[in-house]
Amino acid sequence: MTAVDAPESASRHRIEPTVWQALQSPRLLTREVLAGLVVAIALIPEAIAFSIIAGVDPRYGLFASFIMAVTIAFLGGRPAMITAATGAVALVIAPVAREYGIDYFLATVILGGLIQLVLATLGVAKLMRFLPRSVMVGFVNALAILIFISQVPHLVGVPWLVYPLVAAGLLIMYAMPRLTKVVPAPLVAIVLLTGAAVVFALNVPTVGDEGALPRSLPELFVPNVPLTWETLGIIGPFAVAMAIVGLLESLMTAKLVDEITDTHSRKTREALGQGAANILSGLFGGMGGCAMIGQTMINVKASGARTRISTFLAGVFLLVLVVVLGDVVAIIPMAALVAVMIVVSVATFDWHSIRPSTLRRMPKSETVVMVVTVVVTVWTHNLAIGVGVGVVTAMLLFARRVAHFTTVTRVVTATDAAEPTARYTVDGALFFASSNDLTTQFAYTRDPDRVIVDLSRSHVWDASSVAALDAIQTKYDRLGKTVTFEGMNDATTRLHGRLSGGVDAAH
């Protein structure tokens, strides 16, 4: 069994300090508690904003953030990572709420969680290593653009006072980190703008105008949808997209935290935990979500949290703040949330990827893949489709590039003691792209009666390459010449022996 196939060892994934160690240390416990409080405060505006993106009342995003944070604290594979309602999931499933209503919306969340459980069981987490970096960059950039675009409706046809409030919010959030990072800048902007709106009685749209905030704890809610194939046809595509997007963002965030903390986490367990969290979120009236890069960085990098305690308390503190201070949250001007989301979109975008110096150094194929991912995602408003097209584009460009690495060299030896022999040396990997023109690189009619094809510096990967070798054999047989393949490695010998003569060779 290889290292890749071996079960994840407990020692390799033991992350310290553990929950028990933190509970025994007043210093560590204080750090975890304060980190959870800071994240909870920072989660409130974004949970509300993502609810609005999804086209549902703010309570659906707030409930989702509470339920998912608490659930993932117990079931997730990456300690200290924050899972809550996110813009990525909101953008994917927003059409369901708009066109079919809240019952279908929550049913989509539950089905998306079930699909995540299936994908996790099938080992989807291990496929992350096949996701090209250019696709990941395109994914992040497209997400940033879509978040920004989703704010435009809140800036059109509104009172003129909205614009100076948004500008003030942006100024506060960019200036605040220069003074202190103890309190999240988005929270400071929201508090100041809300205070200004109340003191000066500004007539601007507020969070309360978007829908009622929760007054009680979330309750079990079973969506009232018919269990038919028609229902599955409606919610299925959105659920699949949600599952893929949620796992992509969660696993990418987990990988980022691994690098920051120099630890290894259980990616398969994280995928399972995400699925369970989404199912519970849907059953208790939440909009679903995934890992949040921004809040996770606040928790891990800014606050120094390392255990599940901070994640658990982030969810608990969030619910307490919303239920107890719901009237205060309702008077928050929408302009403040728009400013927050604009800053989130700007911070999310990978500006380094579009710098002229980066574009000059980067292979053109990498840039093409990134641009294709962004364009398709923004055009379809579906992150899953964009990532899928990006991966396919990367595969095609890679195959095209690698296909040119295969060379064929011909040497003819003729002595008095031995019959003339044509020796062909194939150098490089043979697969469907590189083997397509392999048959054209042999001088069939000009070669002597004895031909040797040396494959010692090559490797046959698929049936297309075996078919190409069969075609070469067939062409020489028709001319009454003898061709011998030699130097095959063990894997190539097995594949050639199993498929030779059984595939349709070119004539």
XYZ file of N, CA, C and O in Angstrom, residues 138 141-146 149 371-383 386:
88
model
N -8.780 31.338 -10.692
C -9.971 31.775 -11.412
C -11.222 31.662 -10.575
O -12.109 32.530 -10.613
N -11.191 34.588 -8.070
C -11.456 35.856 -8.753
C -12.909 35.973 -9.197
O -13.521 37.037 -9.096
N -13.457 34.877 -9.702
C -14.861 34.888 -10.130
C -15.791 35.093 -8.937
O -16.790 35.827 -9.029
N -15.476 34.450 -7.819
C -16.282 34.630 -6.616
C -16.281 36.091 -6.192
O -17.328 36.651 -5.837
N -15.122 36.726 -6.248
C -15.021 38.136 -5.874
C -15.878 39.011 -6.795
O -16.586 39.916 -6.339
N -15.820 38.741 -8.095
C -16.593 39.530 -9.061
C -18.091 39.351 -8.829
O -18.874 40.318 -8.852
N -18.528 38.109 -8.589
C -19.949 37.852 -8.379
C -20.458 38.510 -7.098
O -21.589 39.008 -7.047
N -20.896 42.140 -7.997
C -22.065 42.345 -8.859
C -23.358 42.262 -8.057
O -24.320 42.993 -8.307
N -8.558 32.772 -17.025
C -9.542 33.663 -17.654
C -10.807 32.896 -18.028
O -11.929 33.378 -17.811
N -10.653 31.705 -18.583
C -11.811 30.888 -18.948
C -12.668 30.576 -17.717
O -13.900 30.671 -17.746
N -12.003 30.217 -16.613
C -12.740 29.929 -15.379
C -13.530 31.133 -14.913
O -14.705 31.022 -14.537
N -12.909 32.301 -14.950
C -13.585 33.534 -14.513
C -14.757 33.871 -15.428
O -15.880 34.133 -14.967
N -14.517 33.859 -16.737
C -15.549 34.257 -17.699
C -16.766 33.329 -17.626
O -17.912 33.790 -17.564
N -16.532 32.020 -17.621
C -17.642 31.070 -17.586
C -18.407 31.184 -16.269
O -19.645 31.139 -16.243
N -17.691 31.346 -15.171
C -18.357 31.459 -13.877
C -19.227 32.706 -13.800
O -20.386 32.652 -13.369
N -18.681 33.834 -14.213
C -19.446 35.085 -14.163
C -20.604 35.051 -15.144
O -21.707 35.541 -14.858
N -20.383 34.455 -16.298
C -21.428 34.391 -17.323
C -22.596 33.515 -16.861
O -23.761 33.867 -17.023
N -22.292 32.358 -16.280
C -23.345 31.426 -15.853
C -23.814 31.678 -14.428
O -24.831 31.137 -14.012
N -23.075 32.491 -13.672
C -23.357 32.700 -12.239
C -23.344 31.372 -11.485
O -24.057 31.202 -10.491
N -22.535 30.442 -11.964
C -22.455 29.116 -11.344
C -20.986 28.737 -11.196
O -20.292 28.465 -12.168
N -20.523 28.732 -9.940
C -19.115 28.450 -9.678
C -18.732 27.034 -10.080
O -17.610 26.780 -10.519
N -18.168 26.896 -13.825
C -16.922 27.589 -14.141
C -15.695 26.767 -13.809
O -14.757 26.672 -14.606
